[in-house]
PDB file of C-alpha atoms and ligand atoms in Angstrom:
ATOM      1  CA  UNK K  24       0.000   0.000   0.000  1.00 45.00           C
ATOM      2  CA  UNK K  25       1.298   3.480  -0.923  1.00 52.00           C
ATOM      3  CA  UNK K  26       2.367   5.597   1.998  1.00 59.00           C
ATOM      4  CA  UNK K  27       0.111   8.592   2.754  1.00 57.00           C
ATOM      5  CA  UNK K  28       3.104  10.827   2.020  1.00 53.00           C
ATOM      6  CA  UNK K  29       3.478   9.388  -1.481  1.00 54.00           C
ATOM      7  CA  UNK K  30      -0.234   9.874  -2.113  1.00 53.00           C
ATOM      8  CA  UNK K  31      -0.058  13.440  -0.819  1.00 51.00           C
ATOM      9  CA  UNK K  32       3.029  14.102  -2.942  1.00 55.00           C
ATOM     10  CA  UNK K  33       1.253  12.766  -6.006  1.00 50.00           C
ATOM     11  CA  UNK K  34      -1.808  14.936  -5.344  1.00 48.00           C
ATOM     12  CA  UNK K  35       0.332  18.053  -4.917  1.00 48.00           C
ATOM     13  CA  UNK K  36       2.277  17.263  -8.109  1.00 51.00           C
ATOM     14  CA  UNK K  37      -0.994  16.757  -9.997  1.00 47.00           C
ATOM     15  CA  UNK K  38      -2.345  20.083  -8.765  1.00 46.00           C
ATOM     16  CA  UNK K  39       0.842  21.896  -9.759  1.00 47.00           C
ATOM     17  CA  UNK K  40       0.703  20.421 -13.256  1.00 47.00           C
ATOM     18  CA  UNK K  41      -2.947  21.419 -13.600  1.00 47.00           C
ATOM     19  CA  UNK K  42      -2.221  24.970 -12.383  1.00 55.00           C
ATOM     20  CA  UNK K  43       0.454  25.447 -15.080  1.00 62.00           C
ATOM     21  CA  UNK K  44      -2.225  25.939 -17.730  1.00 75.00           C
ATOM     22  CA  UNK K  45      -5.899  26.828 -18.098  1.00 85.00           C
ATOM     23  CA  UNK K  46      -8.472  24.636 -16.364  1.00 81.00           C
ATOM     24  CA  UNK K  47      -9.631  21.497 -18.159  1.00 84.00           C
ATOM     25  CA  UNK K  48     -12.898  21.777 -20.090  1.00 84.00           C
ATOM     26  CA  UNK K  49     -15.972  20.061 -18.671  1.00 83.00           C
ATOM     27  CA  UNK K  50     -17.647  19.549 -22.064  1.00 86.00           C
ATOM     28  CA  UNK K  51     -16.592  18.741 -25.659  1.00 87.00           C
ATOM     29  CA  UNK K  52     -17.064  22.252 -26.979  1.00 90.00           C
ATOM     30  CA  UNK K  53     -17.328  25.687 -25.436  1.00 93.00           C
ATOM     31  CA  UNK K  54     -17.085  28.057 -28.390  1.00 94.00           C
ATOM     32  CA  UNK K  55     -16.604  31.514 -26.902  1.00 94.00           C
ATOM     33  CA  UNK K  56     -19.536  33.882 -27.068  1.00 93.00           C
ATOM     34  CA  UNK K  57     -17.119  36.825 -27.482  1.00 92.00           C
ATOM     35  CA  UNK K  58     -19.855  39.477 -27.528  1.00 90.00           C
ATOM     36  CA  UNK K  59     -22.121  37.896 -24.928  1.00 88.00           C
ATOM     37  CA  UNK K  60     -23.098  39.753 -21.724  1.00 87.00           C
ATOM     38  CA  UNK K  61     -22.003  36.908 -19.416  1.00 86.00           C
ATOM     39  CA  UNK K  62     -18.562  37.282 -17.837  1.00 79.00           C
ATOM     40  CA  UNK K  63     -16.990  34.141 -16.383  1.00 85.00           C
ATOM     41  CA  UNK K  64     -13.353  33.092 -15.907  1.00 85.00           C
ATOM     42  CA  UNK K  65     -12.974  32.852 -19.691  1.00 86.00           C
ATOM     43  CA  UNK K  66     -15.909  33.357 -22.045  1.00 92.00           C
ATOM     44  CA  UNK K  67     -19.406  31.889 -21.806  1.00 92.00           C
ATOM     45  CA  UNK K  68     -20.163  29.149 -24.370  1.00 93.00           C
ATOM     46  CA  UNK K  69     -22.398  29.357 -27.399  1.00 92.00           C
ATOM     47  CA  UNK K  70     -24.762  26.412 -27.693  1.00 90.00           C
ATOM     48  CA  UNK K  71     -22.752  23.338 -28.834  1.00 91.00           C
ATOM     49  CA  UNK K  72     -25.235  22.751 -31.706  1.00 94.00           C
ATOM     50  CA  UNK K  73     -24.405  26.202 -33.069  1.00 93.00           C
ATOM     51  CA  UNK K  74     -20.689  25.425 -33.341  1.00 96.00           C
ATOM     52  CA  UNK K  75     -19.311  25.724 -36.882  1.00 96.00           C
ATOM     53  CA  UNK K  76     -15.983  24.808 -38.475  1.00 97.00           C
ATOM     54  CA  UNK K  77     -15.180  28.529 -38.667  1.00 97.00           C
ATOM     55  CA  UNK K  78     -15.274  28.662 -34.846  1.00 97.00           C
ATOM     56  CA  UNK K  79     -12.164  26.434 -34.848  1.00 98.00           C
ATOM     57  CA  UNK K  80     -10.374  28.072 -37.762  1.00 98.00           C
ATOM     58  CA  UNK K  81      -7.999  30.946 -38.476  1.00 98.00           C
ATOM     59  CA  UNK K  82      -6.206  31.822 -41.681  1.00 98.00           C
ATOM     60  CA  UNK K  83      -3.294  34.220 -41.913  1.00 96.00           C
ATOM     61  CA  UNK K  84      -0.177  32.789 -40.262  1.00 97.00           C
ATOM     62  CA  UNK K  85       1.455  32.549 -43.697  1.00 97.00           C
ATOM     63  CA  UNK K  86       1.440  36.380 -43.732  1.00 97.00           C
ATOM     64  CA  UNK K  87       4.579  38.144 -42.421  1.00 98.00           C
ATOM     65  CA  UNK K  88       3.856  40.659 -39.644  1.00 98.00           C
ATOM     66  CA  UNK K  89       4.859  44.292 -40.238  1.00 98.00           C
ATOM     67  CA  UNK K  90       8.159  44.811 -38.366  1.00 98.00           C
ATOM     68  CA  UNK K  91       8.481  48.536 -39.255  1.00 98.00           C
ATOM     69  CA  UNK K  92       8.410  49.714 -35.632  1.00 97.00           C
ATOM     70  CA  UNK K  93      11.025  50.782 -33.052  1.00 97.00           C
ATOM     71  CA  UNK K  94      11.716  47.218 -31.811  1.00 97.00           C
ATOM     72  CA  UNK K  95      11.727  45.547 -35.235  1.00 98.00           C
ATOM     73  CA  UNK K  96       9.400  42.670 -34.399  1.00 98.00           C
ATOM     74  CA  UNK K  97       5.707  41.851 -34.706  1.00 98.00           C
ATOM     75  CA  UNK K  98       3.611  39.252 -32.914  1.00 98.00           C
ATOM     76  CA  UNK K  99       0.553  37.855 -34.707  1.00 98.00           C
ATOM     77  CA  UNK K 100      -1.513  36.182 -31.961  1.00 98.00           C
ATOM     78  CA  UNK K 101      -3.917  33.314 -32.534  1.00 98.00           C
ATOM     79  CA  UNK K 102      -5.772  32.934 -29.264  1.00 98.00           C
ATOM     80  CA  UNK K 103      -9.403  32.723 -28.144  1.00 97.00           C
ATOM     81  CA  UNK K 104     -10.088  36.157 -29.648  1.00 97.00           C
ATOM     82  CA  UNK K 105      -9.139  34.912 -33.140  1.00 98.00           C
ATOM     83  CA  UNK K 106     -10.453  31.337 -32.634  1.00 98.00           C
ATOM     84  CA  UNK K 107     -13.478  31.301 -30.286  1.00 97.00           C
ATOM     85  CA  UNK K 108     -13.364  27.470 -30.278  1.00 97.00           C
ATOM     86  CA  UNK K 109     -10.191  27.690 -28.124  1.00 97.00           C
ATOM     87  CA  UNK K 110     -12.329  28.766 -25.158  1.00 95.00           C
ATOM     88  CA  UNK K 111     -11.557  26.547 -22.102  1.00 94.00           C
ATOM     89  CA  UNK K 112      -8.976  24.473 -24.038  1.00 95.00           C
ATOM     90  CA  UNK K 113      -5.828  25.953 -22.469  1.00 95.00           C
ATOM     91  CA  UNK K 114      -3.823  26.398 -25.662  1.00 97.00           C
ATOM     92  CA  UNK K 115      -3.041  29.040 -28.287  1.00 98.00           C
ATOM     93  CA  UNK K 116      -0.291  30.085 -30.672  1.00 98.00           C
ATOM     94  CA  UNK K 117       1.442  33.020 -32.306  1.00 98.00           C
ATOM     95  CA  UNK K 118       3.699  33.924 -35.212  1.00 98.00           C
ATOM     96  CA  UNK K 119       6.577  36.287 -34.462  1.00 98.00           C
ATOM     97  CA  UNK K 120       8.391  38.146 -37.240  1.00 98.00           C
ATOM     98  CA  UNK K 121      11.754  39.823 -36.770  1.00 98.00           C
ATOM     99  CA  UNK K 122      13.555  42.344 -38.947  1.00 98.00           C
ATOM    100  CA  UNK K 123      17.367  41.970 -38.912  1.00 98.00           C
ATOM    101  CA  UNK K 124      18.439  42.561 -35.254  1.00 98.00           C
ATOM    102  CA  UNK K 125      14.807  43.077 -34.271  1.00 98.00           C
ATOM    103  CA  UNK K 126      13.888  42.208 -30.678  1.00 98.00           C
ATOM    104  CA  UNK K 127      10.797  40.918 -28.965  1.00 98.00           C
ATOM    105  CA  UNK K 128      11.489  42.942 -25.777  1.00 98.00           C
ATOM    106  CA  UNK K 129      11.570  41.374 -22.282  1.00 98.00           C
ATOM    107  CA  UNK K 130       8.028  40.365 -21.340  1.00 98.00           C
ATOM    108  CA  UNK K 131       6.069  37.757 -19.399  1.00 98.00           C
ATOM    109  CA  UNK K 132       2.919  35.711 -20.020  1.00 97.00           C
ATOM    110  CA  UNK K 133       0.985  35.704 -16.743  1.00 95.00           C
ATOM    111  CA  UNK K 134      -1.039  32.631 -17.715  1.00 95.00           C
ATOM    112  CA  UNK K 135       1.127  30.487 -20.018  1.00 97.00           C
ATOM    113  CA  UNK K 136       4.271  28.530 -20.601  1.00 97.00           C
ATOM    114  CA  UNK K 137       5.532  29.080 -24.153  1.00 98.00           C
ATOM    115  CA  UNK K 138       7.260  26.642 -26.503  1.00 98.00           C
ATOM    116  CA  UNK K 139       8.766  28.238 -29.596  1.00 98.00           C
ATOM    117  CA  UNK K 140      10.346  26.997 -32.801  1.00 98.00           C
ATOM    118  CA  UNK K 141      12.365  28.942 -35.372  1.00 98.00           C
ATOM    119  CA  UNK K 142      11.126  28.404 -38.933  1.00 98.00           C
ATOM    120  CA  UNK K 143      13.367  31.003 -40.595  1.00 98.00           C
ATOM    121  CA  UNK K 144      16.661  32.654 -39.600  1.00 98.00           C
ATOM    122  CA  UNK K 145      18.297  32.450 -36.184  1.00 98.00           C
ATOM    123  CA  UNK K 146      17.267  33.830 -32.788  1.00 98.00           C
ATOM    124  CA  UNK K 147      19.026  34.604 -29.513  1.00 98.00           C
ATOM    125  CA  UNK K 148      16.488  33.744 -26.802  1.00 98.00           C
ATOM    126  CA  UNK K 149      16.520  33.747 -23.028  1.00 98.00           C
ATOM    127  CA  UNK K 150      14.610  33.917 -19.780  1.00 98.00           C
ATOM    128  CA  UNK K 151      15.515  35.028 -16.247  1.00 98.00           C
ATOM    129  CA  UNK K 152      14.649  33.076 -13.107  1.00 97.00           C
ATOM    130  CA  UNK K 153      12.999  34.803 -10.138  1.00 96.00           C
ATOM    131  CA  UNK K 154      14.703  36.551  -7.189  1.00 96.00           C
ATOM    132  CA  UNK K 155      17.191  36.215  -5.651  1.00 97.00           C
ATOM    133  CA  UNK K 156      19.112  34.245  -8.306  1.00 97.00           C
ATOM    134  CA  UNK K 157      17.853  36.098 -11.413  1.00 97.00           C
ATOM    135  CA  UNK K 158      19.804  33.608 -13.502  1.00 98.00           C
ATOM    136  CA  UNK K 159      19.790  34.259 -17.251  1.00 98.00           C
ATOM    137  CA  UNK K 160      19.247  31.083 -19.268  1.00 98.00           C
ATOM    138  CA  UNK K 161      19.986  31.855 -22.892  1.00 98.00           C
ATOM    139  CA  UNK K 162      20.624  30.078 -26.183  1.00 98.00           C
ATOM    140  CA  UNK K 163      21.223  30.793 -29.849  1.00 98.00           C
ATOM    141  CA  UNK K 164      18.561  29.017 -31.916  1.00 98.00           C
ATOM    142  CA  UNK K 165      18.761  27.984 -35.554  1.00 98.00           C
ATOM    143  CA  UNK K 166      15.948  26.992 -37.897  1.00 98.00           C
ATOM    144  CA  UNK K 167      14.158  23.930 -36.492  1.00 98.00           C
ATOM    145  CA  UNK K 168      15.341  24.477 -32.913  1.00 98.00           C
ATOM    146  CA  UNK K 169      12.791  24.560 -30.102  1.00 98.00           C
ATOM    147  CA  UNK K 170      12.994  26.457 -26.787  1.00 98.00           C
ATOM    148  CA  UNK K 171      10.720  26.714 -23.727  1.00 98.00           C
ATOM    149  CA  UNK K 172       9.890  29.808 -21.659  1.00 98.00           C
ATOM    150  CA  UNK K 173       8.376  28.709 -18.312  1.00 97.00           C
ATOM    151  CA  UNK K 174       5.145  30.375 -17.205  1.00 97.00           C
ATOM    152  CA  UNK K 175       5.496  33.905 -15.746  1.00 96.00           C
ATOM    153  CA  UNK K 176       9.250  34.261 -16.281  1.00 97.00           C
ATOM    154  CA  UNK K 177      10.659  37.332 -18.053  1.00 98.00           C
ATOM    155  CA  UNK K 178      11.910  36.334 -21.499  1.00 98.00           C
ATOM    156  CA  UNK K 179      12.974  37.801 -24.863  1.00 98.00           C
ATOM    157  CA  UNK K 180      14.066  36.969 -28.412  1.00 98.00           C
ATOM    158  CA  UNK K 181      16.406  38.755 -30.817  1.00 98.00           C
ATOM    159  CA  UNK K 182      17.159  38.132 -34.474  1.00 98.00           C
ATOM    160  CA  UNK K 183      20.932  37.742 -34.767  1.00 96.00           C
ATOM    161  CA  UNK K 184      20.913  37.134 -38.497  1.00 87.00           C
ATOM    162  CA  UNK K 185      21.167  39.579 -41.367  1.00 89.00           C
ATOM    163  CA  UNK K 186      17.908  38.429 -42.964  1.00 96.00           C
ATOM    164  CA  UNK K 187      14.443  38.213 -41.466  1.00 98.00           C
ATOM    165  CA  UNK K 188      13.622  35.633 -38.810  1.00 98.00           C
ATOM    166  CA  UNK K 189      10.296  33.917 -38.126  1.00 98.00           C
ATOM    167  CA  UNK K 190       9.197  31.883 -35.100  1.00 98.00           C
ATOM    168  CA  UNK K 191       6.021  29.989 -34.269  1.00 98.00           C
ATOM    169  CA  UNK K 192       5.070  29.756 -30.592  1.00 98.00           C
ATOM    170  CA  UNK K 193       2.531  27.605 -28.761  1.00 98.00           C
ATOM    171  CA  UNK K 194       1.229  28.732 -25.360  1.00 98.00           C
ATOM    172  CA  UNK K 195      -0.542  26.836 -22.586  1.00 97.00           C
ATOM    173  CA  UNK K 196      -3.482  29.207 -22.272  1.00 97.00           C
ATOM    174  CA  UNK K 197      -6.362  30.243 -24.504  1.00 97.00           C
ATOM    175  CA  UNK K 198      -5.484  33.792 -23.388  1.00 96.00           C
ATOM    176  CA  UNK K 199      -1.804  33.911 -22.305  1.00 97.00           C
ATOM    177  CA  UNK K 200      -1.672  37.683 -21.750  1.00 96.00           C
ATOM    178  CA  UNK K 201       1.485  39.735 -22.266  1.00 97.00           C
ATOM    179  CA  UNK K 202       3.215  42.141 -19.883  1.00 97.00           C
ATOM    180  CA  UNK K 203       6.010  43.971 -21.697  1.00 98.00           C
ATOM    181  CA  UNK K 204       8.300  45.124 -18.896  1.00 98.00           C
ATOM    182  CA  UNK K 205       9.288  48.470 -20.473  1.00 97.00           C
ATOM    183  CA  UNK K 206       5.681  49.383 -21.310  1.00 97.00           C
ATOM    184  CA  UNK K 207       4.372  48.379 -17.877  1.00 97.00           C
ATOM    185  CA  UNK K 208       7.082  50.196 -15.911  1.00 98.00           C
ATOM    186  CA  UNK K 209       7.778  53.254 -18.080  1.00 98.00           C
ATOM    187  CA  UNK K 210       4.584  53.479 -20.120  1.00 97.00           C
ATOM    188  CA  UNK K 211       1.811  52.926 -17.578  1.00 97.00           C
ATOM    189  CA  UNK K 212      -1.282  55.128 -17.728  1.00 97.00           C
ATOM    190  CA  UNK K 213      -1.126  57.241 -15.650  1.00 98.00           C
ATOM    191  CA  UNK K 214       2.668  57.205 -15.259  1.00 97.00           C
ATOM    192  CA  UNK K 215       4.372  55.811 -12.161  1.00 98.00           C
ATOM    193  CA  UNK K 216       6.008  58.736 -10.266  1.00 98.00           C
ATOM    194  CA  UNK K 217       9.387  59.502 -11.846  1.00 97.00           C
ATOM    195  CA  UNK K 218      11.162  59.888  -8.475  1.00 98.00           C
ATOM    196  CA  UNK K 219       9.863  56.455  -7.465  1.00 98.00           C
ATOM    197  CA  UNK K 220      11.282  54.966 -10.681  1.00 98.00           C
ATOM    198  CA  UNK K 221      14.527  56.938 -10.272  1.00 98.00           C
ATOM    199  CA  UNK K 222      15.104  55.361  -6.854  1.00 98.00           C
ATOM    200  CA  UNK K 223      14.006  51.912  -8.089  1.00 98.00           C
ATOM    201  CA  UNK K 224      16.421  51.985 -11.015  1.00 97.00           C
ATOM    202  CA  UNK K 225      19.161  53.851  -9.100  1.00 98.00           C
ATOM    203  CA  UNK K 226      19.156  56.750 -11.542  1.00 98.00           C
ATOM    204  CA  UNK K 227      17.877  60.352 -11.712  1.00 98.00           C
ATOM    205  CA  UNK K 228      14.456  61.713 -12.657  1.00 98.00           C
ATOM    206  CA  UNK K 229      15.809  63.263 -15.872  1.00 98.00           C
ATOM    207  CA  UNK K 230      16.828  59.846 -17.171  1.00 98.00           C
ATOM    208  CA  UNK K 231      13.452  58.423 -16.103  1.00 98.00           C
ATOM    209  CA  UNK K 232      11.582  61.238 -17.882  1.00 98.00           C
ATOM    210  CA  UNK K 233      13.585  60.516 -21.031  1.00 97.00           C
ATOM    211  CA  UNK K 234      12.796  56.788 -20.930  1.00 97.00           C
ATOM    212  CA  UNK K 235       9.122  57.472 -20.102  1.00 97.00           C
ATOM    213  CA  UNK K 236       8.909  59.735 -23.181  1.00 96.00           C
ATOM    214  CA  UNK K 237       9.717  56.688 -25.364  1.00 94.00           C
ATOM    215  CA  UNK K 238       6.723  54.709 -24.121  1.00 92.00           C
TER     216      UNK K 238
HETATM  217  C1  LIG G  15       4.121  48.899 -41.827  1.00 90.08           C
HETATM  218  O1  LIG G  15       4.017  49.781 -40.724  1.00 90.08           O
HETATM  219  C2  LIG G  15       4.511  51.081 -41.023  1.00 90.08           C
HETATM  220  C3  LIG G  15       4.528  51.875 -39.726  1.00 90.08           C
HETATM  221  O2  LIG G  15       3.275  51.821 -39.072  1.00 90.08           O
HETATM  222  C4  LIG G  15       3.659  51.714 -42.114  1.00 90.08           C
HETATM  223  O3  LIG G  15       4.151  53.005 -42.416  1.00 90.08           O
HETATM  224  C5  LIG G  15       3.702  50.830 -43.349  1.00 90.08           C
HETATM  225  O4  LIG G  15       2.827  51.335 -44.314  1.00 90.08           O
HETATM  226  C6  LIG G  15       3.305  49.399 -42.995  1.00 90.08           C
HETATM  227  N1  LIG G  15       3.534  48.546 -44.156  1.00 90.08           N
HETATM  228  C7  LIG G  15       2.598  47.742 -44.637  1.00 90.08           C
HETATM  229  C8  LIG G  15       3.011  46.902 -45.811  1.00 90.08           C
HETATM  230  O5  LIG G  15       1.484  47.668 -44.162  1.00 90.08           O
END
């Protein structure tokens, strides 16, 4: 007979695995009623009999994103907003385009682990573990390589090639969310007090004002 500790350990491990992604669905289909008045943790379902193939379909990931912007990258998300049939299923994807030396700036996904593959070019990728270690785990990826960014951790990608780079990512949430660190800290609305940021970043308010003006 299994010891109570083993059973407890197994239960805890099971819970942790389940908490790493969206909750499991309790029915075959729960196509999101994106415009419905009901707000739940996710979207309310349309009637299963009303589900159509188009509810589970998206076309457009063959199209390069427009990278003409200050960071030189563009994310094309395919989550529950684009595919209502993803509601409650705990999965989504994205295409990320990079101009030469373009970056997908440090950001986190509050609800998803990400697994990414390079389908064109090469990418420098990395994530940082939480305090107090803040260890940077980084790798140079070539076409066909796959890398994982654990849920919640700050991560980034940069095109190190001279041509364009393209990656496809899968995420363990129907709605992973994105918090871009620079936008959240220096581009919040309204702004975080510049003297607070100056002390936090061990710099002066002039420098903070200058950075805030970029976001
Ligand atoms: C790409 O974005 C830039 C900047 O917003 C814009 O000027 C340009 O017209 C866009 N290009 C295409 C092909 O949409």
